[in-house]
Coordinates of C-alpha atoms in Angstrom, one line a residue:
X1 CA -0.1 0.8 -3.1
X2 CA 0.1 -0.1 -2.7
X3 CA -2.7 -3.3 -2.9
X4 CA -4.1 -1.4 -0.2
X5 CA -7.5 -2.5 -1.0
X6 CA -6.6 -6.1 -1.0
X7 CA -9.6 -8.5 -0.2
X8 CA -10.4 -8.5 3.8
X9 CA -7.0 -6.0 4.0
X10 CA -7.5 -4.9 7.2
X11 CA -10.6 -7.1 8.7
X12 CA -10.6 -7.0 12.1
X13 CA -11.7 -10.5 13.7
X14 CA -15.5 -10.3 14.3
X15 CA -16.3 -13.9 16.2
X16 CA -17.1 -12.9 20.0
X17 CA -13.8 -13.5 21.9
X18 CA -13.8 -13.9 26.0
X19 CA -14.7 -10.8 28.0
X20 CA -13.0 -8.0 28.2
X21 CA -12.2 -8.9 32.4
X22 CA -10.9 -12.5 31.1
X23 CA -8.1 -10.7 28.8
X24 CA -7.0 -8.3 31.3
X25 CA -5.4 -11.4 33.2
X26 CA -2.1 -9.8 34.1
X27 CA 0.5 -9.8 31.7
X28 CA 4.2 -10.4 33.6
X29 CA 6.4 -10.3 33.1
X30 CA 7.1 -14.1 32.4
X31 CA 4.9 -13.8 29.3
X32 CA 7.2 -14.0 26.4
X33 CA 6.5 -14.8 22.6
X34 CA 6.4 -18.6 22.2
X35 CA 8.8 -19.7 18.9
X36 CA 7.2 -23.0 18.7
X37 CA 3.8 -21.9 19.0
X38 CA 4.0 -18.7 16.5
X39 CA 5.7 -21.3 14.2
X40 CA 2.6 -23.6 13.9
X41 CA 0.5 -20.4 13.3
X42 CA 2.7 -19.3 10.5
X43 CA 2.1 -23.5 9.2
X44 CA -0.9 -23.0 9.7
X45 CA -1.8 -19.7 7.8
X46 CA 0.2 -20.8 4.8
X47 CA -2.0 -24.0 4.3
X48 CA -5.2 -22.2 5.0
X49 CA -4.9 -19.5 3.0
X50 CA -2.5 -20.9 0.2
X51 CA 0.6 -19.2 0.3
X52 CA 3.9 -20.1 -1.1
X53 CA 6.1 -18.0 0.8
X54 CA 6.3 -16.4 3.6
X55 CA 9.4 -15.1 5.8
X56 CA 8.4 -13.8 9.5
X57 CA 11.2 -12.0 12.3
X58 CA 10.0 -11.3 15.7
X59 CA 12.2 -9.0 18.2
X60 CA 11.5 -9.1 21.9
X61 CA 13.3 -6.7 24.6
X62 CA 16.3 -6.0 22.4
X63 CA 17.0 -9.5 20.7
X64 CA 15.7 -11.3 17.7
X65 CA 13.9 -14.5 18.9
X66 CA 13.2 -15.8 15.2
X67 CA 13.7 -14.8 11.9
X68 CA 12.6 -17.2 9.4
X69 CA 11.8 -18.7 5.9
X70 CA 8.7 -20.6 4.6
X71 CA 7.7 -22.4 1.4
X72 CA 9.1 -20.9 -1.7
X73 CA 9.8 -18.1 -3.9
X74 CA 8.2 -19.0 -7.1
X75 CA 5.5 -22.4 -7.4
X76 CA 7.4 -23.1 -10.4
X77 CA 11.1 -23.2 -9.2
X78 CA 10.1 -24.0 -6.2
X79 CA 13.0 -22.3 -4.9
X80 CA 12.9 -21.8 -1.0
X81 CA 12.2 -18.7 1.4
X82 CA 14.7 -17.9 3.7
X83 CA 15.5 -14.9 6.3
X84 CA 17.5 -13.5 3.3
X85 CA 14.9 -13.9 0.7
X86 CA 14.3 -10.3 -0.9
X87 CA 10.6 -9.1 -0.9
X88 CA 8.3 -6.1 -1.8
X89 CA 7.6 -4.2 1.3
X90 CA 5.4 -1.8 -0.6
X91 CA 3.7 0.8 2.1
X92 CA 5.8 -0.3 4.8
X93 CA 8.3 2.0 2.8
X94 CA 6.5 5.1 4.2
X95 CA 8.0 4.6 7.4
X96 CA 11.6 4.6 6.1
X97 CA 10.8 8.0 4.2
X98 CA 9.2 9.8 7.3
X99 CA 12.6 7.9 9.9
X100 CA 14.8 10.0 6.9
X101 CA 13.2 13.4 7.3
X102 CA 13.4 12.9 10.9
X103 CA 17.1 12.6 10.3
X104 CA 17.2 15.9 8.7
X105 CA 15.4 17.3 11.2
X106 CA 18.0 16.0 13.6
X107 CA 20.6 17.7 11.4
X108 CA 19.1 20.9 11.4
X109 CA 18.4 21.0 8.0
X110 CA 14.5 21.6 8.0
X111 CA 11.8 21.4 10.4
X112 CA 8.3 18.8 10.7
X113 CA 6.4 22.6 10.1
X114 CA 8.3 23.7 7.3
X115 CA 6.4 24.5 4.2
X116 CA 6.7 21.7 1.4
X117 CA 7.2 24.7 -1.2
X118 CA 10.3 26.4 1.0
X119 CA 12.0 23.4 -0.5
X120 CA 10.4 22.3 -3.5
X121 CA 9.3 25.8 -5.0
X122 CA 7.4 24.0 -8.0
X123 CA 5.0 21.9 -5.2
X124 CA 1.3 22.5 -5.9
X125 CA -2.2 21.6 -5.2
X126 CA -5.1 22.2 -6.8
X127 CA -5.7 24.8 -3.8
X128 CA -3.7 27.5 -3.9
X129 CA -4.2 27.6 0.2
X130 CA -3.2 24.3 0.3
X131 CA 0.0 25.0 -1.7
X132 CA 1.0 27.5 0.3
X133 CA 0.3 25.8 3.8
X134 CA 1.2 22.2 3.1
X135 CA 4.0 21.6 5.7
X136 CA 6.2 18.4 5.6
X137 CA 4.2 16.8 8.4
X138 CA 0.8 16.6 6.4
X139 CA 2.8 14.9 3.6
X140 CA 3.6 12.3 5.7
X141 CA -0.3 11.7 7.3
X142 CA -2.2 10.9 5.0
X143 CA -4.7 14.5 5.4
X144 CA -4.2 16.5 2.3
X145 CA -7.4 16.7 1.3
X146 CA -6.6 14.4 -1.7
X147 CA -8.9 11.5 -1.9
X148 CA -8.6 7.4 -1.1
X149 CA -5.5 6.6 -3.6
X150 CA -6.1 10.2 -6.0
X151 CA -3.9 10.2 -8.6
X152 CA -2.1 6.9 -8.4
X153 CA -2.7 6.0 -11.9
X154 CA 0.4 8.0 -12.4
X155 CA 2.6 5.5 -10.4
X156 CA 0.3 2.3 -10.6
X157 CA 1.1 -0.4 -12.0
X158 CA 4.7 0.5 -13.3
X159 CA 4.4 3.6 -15.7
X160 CA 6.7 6.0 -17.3
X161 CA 6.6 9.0 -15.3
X162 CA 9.1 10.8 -13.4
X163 CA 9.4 12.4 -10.6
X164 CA 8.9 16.4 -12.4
X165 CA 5.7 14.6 -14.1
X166 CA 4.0 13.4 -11.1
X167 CA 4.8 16.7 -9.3
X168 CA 3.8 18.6 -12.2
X169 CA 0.4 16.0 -12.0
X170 CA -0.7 16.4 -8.2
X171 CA -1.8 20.3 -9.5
X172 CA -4.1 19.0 -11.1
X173 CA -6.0 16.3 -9.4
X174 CA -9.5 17.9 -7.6
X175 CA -9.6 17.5 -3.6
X176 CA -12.0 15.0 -2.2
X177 CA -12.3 17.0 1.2
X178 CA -10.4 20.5 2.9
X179 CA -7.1 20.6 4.1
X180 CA -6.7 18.5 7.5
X181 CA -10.0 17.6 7.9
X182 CA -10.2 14.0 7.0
X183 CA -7.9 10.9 6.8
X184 CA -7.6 9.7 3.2
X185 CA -4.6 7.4 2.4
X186 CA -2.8 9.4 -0.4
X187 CA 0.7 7.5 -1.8
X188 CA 1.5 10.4 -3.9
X189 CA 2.5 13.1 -1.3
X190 CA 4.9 10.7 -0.1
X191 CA 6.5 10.6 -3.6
X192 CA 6.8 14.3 -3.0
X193 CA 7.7 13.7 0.7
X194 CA 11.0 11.4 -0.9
X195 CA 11.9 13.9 -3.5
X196 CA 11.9 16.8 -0.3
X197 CA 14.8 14.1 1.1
X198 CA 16.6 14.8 -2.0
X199 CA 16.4 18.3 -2.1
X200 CA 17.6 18.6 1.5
X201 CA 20.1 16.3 1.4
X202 CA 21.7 16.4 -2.0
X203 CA 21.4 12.9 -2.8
X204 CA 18.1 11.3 -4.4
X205 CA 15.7 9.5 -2.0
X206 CA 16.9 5.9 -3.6
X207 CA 21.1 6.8 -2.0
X208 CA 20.0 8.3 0.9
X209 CA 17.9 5.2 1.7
X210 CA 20.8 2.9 1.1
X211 CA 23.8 4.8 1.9
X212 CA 22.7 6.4 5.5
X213 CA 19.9 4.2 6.8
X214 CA 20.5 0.8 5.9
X215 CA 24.3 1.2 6.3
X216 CA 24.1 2.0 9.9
X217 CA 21.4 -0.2 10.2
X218 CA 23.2 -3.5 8.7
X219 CA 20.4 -3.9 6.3
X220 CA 23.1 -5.0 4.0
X221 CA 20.8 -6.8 1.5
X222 CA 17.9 -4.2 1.6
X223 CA 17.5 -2.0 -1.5
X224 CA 15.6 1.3 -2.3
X225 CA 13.8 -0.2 -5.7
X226 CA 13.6 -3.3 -7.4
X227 CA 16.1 -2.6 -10.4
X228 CA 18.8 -2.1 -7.2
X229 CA 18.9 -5.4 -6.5
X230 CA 22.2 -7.0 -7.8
X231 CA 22.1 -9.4 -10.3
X232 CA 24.1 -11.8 -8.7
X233 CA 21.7 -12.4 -6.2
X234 CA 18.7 -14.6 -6.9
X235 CA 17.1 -14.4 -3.6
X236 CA 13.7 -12.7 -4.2
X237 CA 10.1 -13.6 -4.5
X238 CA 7.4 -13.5 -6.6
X239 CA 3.7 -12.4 -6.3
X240 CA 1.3 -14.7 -6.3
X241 CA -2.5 -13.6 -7.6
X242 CA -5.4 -16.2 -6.5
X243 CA -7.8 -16.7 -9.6
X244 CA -10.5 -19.5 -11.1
X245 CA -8.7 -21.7 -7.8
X246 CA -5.6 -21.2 -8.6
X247 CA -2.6 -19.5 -7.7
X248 CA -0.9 -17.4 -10.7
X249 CA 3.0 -16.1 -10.4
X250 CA 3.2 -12.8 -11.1
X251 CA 6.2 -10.1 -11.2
X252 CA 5.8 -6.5 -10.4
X253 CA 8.6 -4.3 -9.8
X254 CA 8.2 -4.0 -6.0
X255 CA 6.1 -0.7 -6.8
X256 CA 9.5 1.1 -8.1
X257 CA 7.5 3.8 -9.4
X258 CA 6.3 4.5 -5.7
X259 CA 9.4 5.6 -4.6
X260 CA 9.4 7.1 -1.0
X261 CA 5.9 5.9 -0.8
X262 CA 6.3 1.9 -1.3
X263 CA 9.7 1.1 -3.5
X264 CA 12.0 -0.9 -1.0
X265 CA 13.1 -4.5 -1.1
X266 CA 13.6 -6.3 2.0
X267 CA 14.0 -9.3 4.2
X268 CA 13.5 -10.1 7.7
X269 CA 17.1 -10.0 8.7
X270 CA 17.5 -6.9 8.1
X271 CA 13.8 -5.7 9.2
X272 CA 14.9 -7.1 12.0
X273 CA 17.5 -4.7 12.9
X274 CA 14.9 -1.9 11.8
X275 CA 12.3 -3.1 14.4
X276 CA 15.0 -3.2 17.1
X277 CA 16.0 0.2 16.1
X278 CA 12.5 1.6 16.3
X279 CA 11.8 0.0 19.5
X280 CA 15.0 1.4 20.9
X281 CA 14.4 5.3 20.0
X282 CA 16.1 5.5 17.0
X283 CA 19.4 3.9 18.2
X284 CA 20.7 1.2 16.2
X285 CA 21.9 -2.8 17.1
X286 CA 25.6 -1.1 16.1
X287 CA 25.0 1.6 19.1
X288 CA 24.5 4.4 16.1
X289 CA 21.5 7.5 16.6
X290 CA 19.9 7.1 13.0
X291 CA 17.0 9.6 14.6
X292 CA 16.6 10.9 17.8
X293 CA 13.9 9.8 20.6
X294 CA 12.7 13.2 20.1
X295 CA 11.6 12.4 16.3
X296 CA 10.6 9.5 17.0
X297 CA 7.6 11.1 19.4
X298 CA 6.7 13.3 16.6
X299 CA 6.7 10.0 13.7
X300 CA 4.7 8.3 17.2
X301 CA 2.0 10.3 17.7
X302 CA -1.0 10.7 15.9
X303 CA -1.7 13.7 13.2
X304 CA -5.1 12.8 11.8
X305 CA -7.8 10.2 13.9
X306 CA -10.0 7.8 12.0
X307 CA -13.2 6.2 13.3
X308 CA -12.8 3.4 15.6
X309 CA -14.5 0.2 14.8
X310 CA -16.9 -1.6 16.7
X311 CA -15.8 -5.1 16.0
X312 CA -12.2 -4.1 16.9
X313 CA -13.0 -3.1 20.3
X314 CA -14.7 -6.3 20.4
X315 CA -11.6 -8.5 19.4
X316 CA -8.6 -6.0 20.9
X317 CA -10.1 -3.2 22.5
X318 CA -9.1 -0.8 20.1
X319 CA -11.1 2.2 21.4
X320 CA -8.7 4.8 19.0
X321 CA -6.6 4.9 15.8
X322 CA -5.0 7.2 14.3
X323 CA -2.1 8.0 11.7
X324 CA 1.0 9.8 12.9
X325 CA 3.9 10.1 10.2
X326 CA 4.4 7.1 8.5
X327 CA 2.6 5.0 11.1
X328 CA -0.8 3.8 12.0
X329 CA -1.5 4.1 15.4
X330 CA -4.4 2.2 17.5
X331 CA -4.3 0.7 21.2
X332 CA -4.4 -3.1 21.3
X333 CA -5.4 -4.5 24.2
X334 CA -4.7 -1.4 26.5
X335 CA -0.6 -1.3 24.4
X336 CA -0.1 1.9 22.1
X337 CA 0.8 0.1 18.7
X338 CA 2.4 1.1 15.8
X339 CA 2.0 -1.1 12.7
X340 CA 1.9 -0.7 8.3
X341 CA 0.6 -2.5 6.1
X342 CA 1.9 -2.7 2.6
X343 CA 0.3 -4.4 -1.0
X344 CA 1.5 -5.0 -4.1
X345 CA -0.5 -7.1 -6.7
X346 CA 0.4 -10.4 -5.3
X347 CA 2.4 -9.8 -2.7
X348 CA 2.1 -8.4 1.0
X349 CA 3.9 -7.4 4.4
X350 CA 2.7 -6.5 8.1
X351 CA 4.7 -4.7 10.9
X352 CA 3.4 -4.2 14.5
X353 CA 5.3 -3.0 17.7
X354 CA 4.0 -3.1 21.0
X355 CA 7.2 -0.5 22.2
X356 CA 5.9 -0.8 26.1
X357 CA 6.8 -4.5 25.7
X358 CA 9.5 -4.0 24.1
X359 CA 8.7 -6.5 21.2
X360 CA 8.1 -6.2 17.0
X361 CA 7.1 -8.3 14.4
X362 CA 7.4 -8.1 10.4
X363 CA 5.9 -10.5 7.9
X364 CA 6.7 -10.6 4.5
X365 CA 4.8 -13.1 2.3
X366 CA 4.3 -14.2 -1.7
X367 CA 0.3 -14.2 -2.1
X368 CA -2.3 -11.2 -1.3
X369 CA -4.0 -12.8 1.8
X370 CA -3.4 -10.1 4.5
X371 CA -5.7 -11.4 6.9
X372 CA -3.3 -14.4 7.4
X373 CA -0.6 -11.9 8.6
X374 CA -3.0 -10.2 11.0
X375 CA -4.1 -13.7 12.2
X376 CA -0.2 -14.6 12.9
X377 CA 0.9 -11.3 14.4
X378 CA -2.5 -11.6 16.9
X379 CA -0.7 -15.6 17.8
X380 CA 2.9 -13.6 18.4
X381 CA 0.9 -11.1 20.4
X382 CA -1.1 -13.6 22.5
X383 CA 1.6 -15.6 24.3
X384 CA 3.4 -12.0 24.9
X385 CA 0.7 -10.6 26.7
X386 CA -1.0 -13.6 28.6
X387 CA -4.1 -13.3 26.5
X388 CA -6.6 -16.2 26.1
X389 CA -5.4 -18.8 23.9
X390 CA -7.8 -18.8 20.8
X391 CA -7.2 -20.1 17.0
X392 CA -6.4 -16.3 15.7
X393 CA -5.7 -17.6 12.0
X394 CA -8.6 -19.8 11.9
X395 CA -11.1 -16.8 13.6
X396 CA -9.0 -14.6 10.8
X397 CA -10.1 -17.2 8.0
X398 CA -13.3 -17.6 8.6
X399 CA -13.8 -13.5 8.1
X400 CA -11.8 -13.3 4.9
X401 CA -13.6 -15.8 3.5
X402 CA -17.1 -14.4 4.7
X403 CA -16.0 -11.2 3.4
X404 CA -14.3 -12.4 -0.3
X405 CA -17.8 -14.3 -0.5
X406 CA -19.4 -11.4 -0.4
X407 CA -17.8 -9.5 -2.4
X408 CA -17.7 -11.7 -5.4
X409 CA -21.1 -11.8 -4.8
X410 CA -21.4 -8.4 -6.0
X411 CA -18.7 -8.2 -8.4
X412 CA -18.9 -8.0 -12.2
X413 CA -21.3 -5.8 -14.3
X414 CA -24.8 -5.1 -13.1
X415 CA -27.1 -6.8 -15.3
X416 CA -29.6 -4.4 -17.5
X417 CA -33.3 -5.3 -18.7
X418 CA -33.1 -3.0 -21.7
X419 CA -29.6 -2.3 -23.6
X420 CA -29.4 0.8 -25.8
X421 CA -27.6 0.5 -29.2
X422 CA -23.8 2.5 -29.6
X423 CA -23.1 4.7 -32.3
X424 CA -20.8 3.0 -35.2
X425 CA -17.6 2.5 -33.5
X426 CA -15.6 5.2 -35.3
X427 CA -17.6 7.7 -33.3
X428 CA -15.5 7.0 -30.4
X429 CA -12.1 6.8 -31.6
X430 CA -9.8 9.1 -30.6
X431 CA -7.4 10.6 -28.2
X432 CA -8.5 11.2 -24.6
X433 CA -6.7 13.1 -22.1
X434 CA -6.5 14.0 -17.8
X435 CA -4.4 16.5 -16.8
X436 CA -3.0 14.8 -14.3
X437 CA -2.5 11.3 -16.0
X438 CA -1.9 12.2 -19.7
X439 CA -3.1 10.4 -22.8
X440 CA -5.6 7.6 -23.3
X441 CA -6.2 6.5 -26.7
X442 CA -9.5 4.6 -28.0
X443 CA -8.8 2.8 -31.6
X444 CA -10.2 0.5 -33.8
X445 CA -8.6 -2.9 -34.3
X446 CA -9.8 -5.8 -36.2
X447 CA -13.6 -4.5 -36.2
X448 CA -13.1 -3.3 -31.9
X449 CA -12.5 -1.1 -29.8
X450 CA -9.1 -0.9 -27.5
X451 CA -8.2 1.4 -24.8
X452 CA -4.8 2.5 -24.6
X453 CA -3.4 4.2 -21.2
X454 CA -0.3 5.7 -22.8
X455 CA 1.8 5.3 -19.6
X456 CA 1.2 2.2 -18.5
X457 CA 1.8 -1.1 -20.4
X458 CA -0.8 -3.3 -18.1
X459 CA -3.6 -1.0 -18.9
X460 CA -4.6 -2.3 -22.6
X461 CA -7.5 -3.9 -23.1
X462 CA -11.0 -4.4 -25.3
X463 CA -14.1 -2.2 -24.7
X464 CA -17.2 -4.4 -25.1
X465 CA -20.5 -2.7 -25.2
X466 CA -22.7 -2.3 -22.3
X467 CA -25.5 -0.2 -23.6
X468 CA -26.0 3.4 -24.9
X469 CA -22.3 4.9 -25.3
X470 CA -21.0 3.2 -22.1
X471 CA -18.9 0.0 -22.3
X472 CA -16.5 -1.8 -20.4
X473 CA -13.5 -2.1 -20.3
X474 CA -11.7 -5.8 -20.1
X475 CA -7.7 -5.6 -19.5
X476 CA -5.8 -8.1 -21.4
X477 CA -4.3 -8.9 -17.7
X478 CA -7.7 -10.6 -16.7
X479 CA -5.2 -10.9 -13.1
X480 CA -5.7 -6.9 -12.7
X481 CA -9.7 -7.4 -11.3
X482 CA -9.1 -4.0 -12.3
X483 CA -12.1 -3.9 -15.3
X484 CA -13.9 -0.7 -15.4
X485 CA -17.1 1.3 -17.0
X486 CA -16.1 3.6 -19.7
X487 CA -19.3 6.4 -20.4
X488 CA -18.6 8.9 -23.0
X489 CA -20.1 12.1 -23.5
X490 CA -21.5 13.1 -26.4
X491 CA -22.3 16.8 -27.9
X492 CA -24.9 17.2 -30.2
X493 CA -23.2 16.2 -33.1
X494 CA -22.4 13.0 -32.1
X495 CA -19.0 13.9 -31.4
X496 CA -16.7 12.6 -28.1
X497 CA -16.0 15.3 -25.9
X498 CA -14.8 13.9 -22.6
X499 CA -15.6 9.9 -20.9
X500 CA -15.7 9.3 -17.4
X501 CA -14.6 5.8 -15.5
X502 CA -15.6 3.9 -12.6
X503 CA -15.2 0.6 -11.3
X504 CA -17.1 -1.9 -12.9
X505 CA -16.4 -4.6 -9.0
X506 CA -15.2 -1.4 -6.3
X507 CA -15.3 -4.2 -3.8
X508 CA -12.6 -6.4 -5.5
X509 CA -10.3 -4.0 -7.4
X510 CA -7.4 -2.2 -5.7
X511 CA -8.4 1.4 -5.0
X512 CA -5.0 2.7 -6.4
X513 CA -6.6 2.2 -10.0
X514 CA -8.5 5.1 -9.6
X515 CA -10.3 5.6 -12.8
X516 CA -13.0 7.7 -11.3
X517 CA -10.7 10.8 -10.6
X518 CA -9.5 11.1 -14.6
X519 CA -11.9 13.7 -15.8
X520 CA -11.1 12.7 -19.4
X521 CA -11.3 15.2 -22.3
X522 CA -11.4 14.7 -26.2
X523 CA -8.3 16.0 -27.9
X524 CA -9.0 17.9 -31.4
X525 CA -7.6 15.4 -34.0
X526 CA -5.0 17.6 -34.6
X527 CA -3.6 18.1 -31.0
X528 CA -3.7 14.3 -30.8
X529 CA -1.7 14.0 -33.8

């Protein structure tokens, strides 16, 4: 999570935008990204959509025409963002994973079609077809069969598990749809898709990362999880959650618990010199072959296809997308691009590249407003390409604000004209378990009832009663939007044999708390004991 289900994540720009024939205008080669104006843009995004921080690096035919801070780290320190300032980049981590099997590939040491089980025997699925013919390339694009998020409870936000654990987990967690059949972004098989890097290569995803990517790459700050990072250096920034008007500070680990699916910390310096490299097939600023051109045409090309959108087509002419390995994939504007996303609670990045014009962008920013990154990298792109010249953050604004009104419009539980009494409390104490997640515990304190998720220490919180034996559940950290329904089922005797979850706002919480797939079962009291 990845807070891949930020508000207006991924809202294409729906306002009407010149004809198609006007943006076609030929695009020289004398069009070139503007500093000053993508500088204003970045001003202007910051102010409109209240962020802190935010550090941005564009490349253009082999050089870095800006790399820069904005704002601060922290509202309270006030501390400024620099091009060294250290960031989450969450999901744009899957990229770095699928670039270091390419390596291996390169090396001889597996192959894209290589079954996942050849080199980690214990892999399974709930399918016993689909353990057997999962092959390192459907890791890496997102058609496993595994649902929108399945299963990251077990990594979301910041639990205990390792990596045997989750492994041992993904067994257990029911498909949503077959094998290759449908796009559904999945953060777990890249976890799995990190720990195959290990296996190969002898060292754990985390040294490999560091020690034979960002090494030859110069990424000299860059690290391969949060805890990395050395304490002598200060130079990192924290999330920043909107709420009641306000903006609230707010430190997660930079999703360590994601590993090869979302743990790195970086900072446009050094993305920099990872844009540059991916725009030149695999050959680094330093003249080194991290991954050939070859692998880079596999990670390039698309493996699964998702449904165009109208409104895109409308505002870029996007009439495909798709997800290759570790990339999304669309056309803009008749240009194959390759871009990420990544979200963490509070924090988010963008990358783009546009590899027939040679140019890249990354932003990196304190506060969850991805829109305001889209809007900016559609200002880099419009000088570059001789398109129209139209207020893309303000078009973007206007559409993340139509679409956060309406989904607060809908949020919070859905009233009911007749409320059916609970059972005394007691009834639904008790130890509740999903074979994939582990143990969630319901006790009585001080006259309620609280929900523990044994693994995670964000998810406590107070069940308040909704009607019948259903309640909700409110997190102590209100900054979550995370609160959920809570139905237990009852056998005859009045006795909890299982509860089911679900979303009390599924428009406003991130889908990575994915409560619905749990399947939760009453432990005996003894078993819980």
């Amino acid at each position: 999570m990845n807070l891949h289900n930020m508000i207006g994540a991924g809202l294409a720009l729906i306002l009407t935008l010149p004809s198609l024939a006007q943006q076609t205008d030929s695009s020289t080669a004398k069009n070139a990204v503007n500093v000053q104006d993508v500088d204003t843009a970045v001003r202007q995004a910051m102010t409109r959509f209240n962020i802190p921080g935010l550090a941005i690096a564009v490349v253009e035919k082999g050089q870095v025409v800006m790399a820069k801070g904005y704002g601060v780290r922290h509202l309270t320190t006030s501390e400024p963002v620099d091009k060294h300032t250290l960031f989450g980049i969450a999901s744009n981590t899957k990229a770095f994973t699928s670039a270091a099997l390419a390596m291996l590939v390169d090396e001889g040491k597996l192959n894209w079609d290589d079954k996942v089980i050849k080199h980690l025997p214990e892999f399974r699925m709930f399918d016993a077809y689909v353990s057997a013919e999962m092959a390192i390339r459907d890791l890496l694009s997102h058609r496993s069969g595994l649902g929108l998020g399945a299963g990251d409870l077990m990594i979301w936000p910041d639990t205990n598990k390792t990596t045997e654990q989750l492994i041992a987990g993904i067994a257990n967690i029911k498909p949503s749809s077959s094998f290759r059949s449908e796009y559904a972004y999945n953060n777990l098989m890249f976890v799995v898709a990190g720990e195959v890097v290990a296996r190969v290569s002898g060292m754990s995803w985390q040294d490999f990362v560091e020690q034979r990517m960002f090494t030859k790459l110069g990424m000299d700050d860059s690290k391969a999880g949060f805890s990395r990072i050395s304490p002598d250096n200060r130079n990192w920034a924290t999330g920043h959650i909107p709420m009641d008007g306000q903006l609230n500070p707010f430190f997660v680990n930079y999703l360590e618990d994601f590993r090869g699916a979302g743990a790195i910390a970086s900072n446009v310096d050094d993305m920099s010199q990872w844009l540059l490299t991916q725009l030149n097939a695999g050959k680094t600023p330093q003249g080194q072959q991290l991954f050939s051109a070859q692998q880079q045409l596999q990670m390039w090309q698309p493996h699964i296809m998702r449904e165009a959108k109208e409104e895109s087509f409308t505002t870029h002419r996007q009439q495909f997308r798709g997800y290759g390995l570790g990339w999304a994939i669309e056309d803009y504007f008749g240009y194959k691009k390759l871009g990420h996303g990544g979200g963490i609670l509070g924090m988010v990045s963008q990358v783009a590249l546009l590899p027939e014009r040679q140019l890249g962008v990354v932003l990196l920013s304190n506060q969850q407003a991805y829109p305001a990154l889209t809007g900016i990298i559609d200002e880099v792109f419009e000088d570059a390409l001789g398109l129209p010249e139209i207020d893309r953050v303000e078009v973007a604004l206007q559409n993340y604000e139509q679409e956060k009104a309406n989904n607060y419009a809908t949020a919070g539980i859905k009233p009911l004209t007749t409320v059916q009494a609970s059972l005394p409390l007691k009834h639904y104490t008790g130890t509740l378990t999903s074979d994939w997640y582990g143990d969630v515990i319901v006790k009585q304190v001080d006259g309620n009832l609280m929900l523990d998720f044994t693994h995670t220490d964000l998810l406590k919180g107070k069940l308040e009663h909704y009607s019948g034996n259903t309640f909700v559940v409110r997190w102590q950290e209100r900054l979550l939007e995370a609160d959920a329904y809570i139905q237990f089922n009852m056998n005859n005797f009045q006795q909890v044999v299982g509860a089911n979850m679900e979303f009390v706002s599924p428009d406003v919480t991130d889908f990575s708390f994915d409560f619905h797939d749990l399947e939760l079962t009453a432990l005996p009291a003894a078993e819980a004991e």
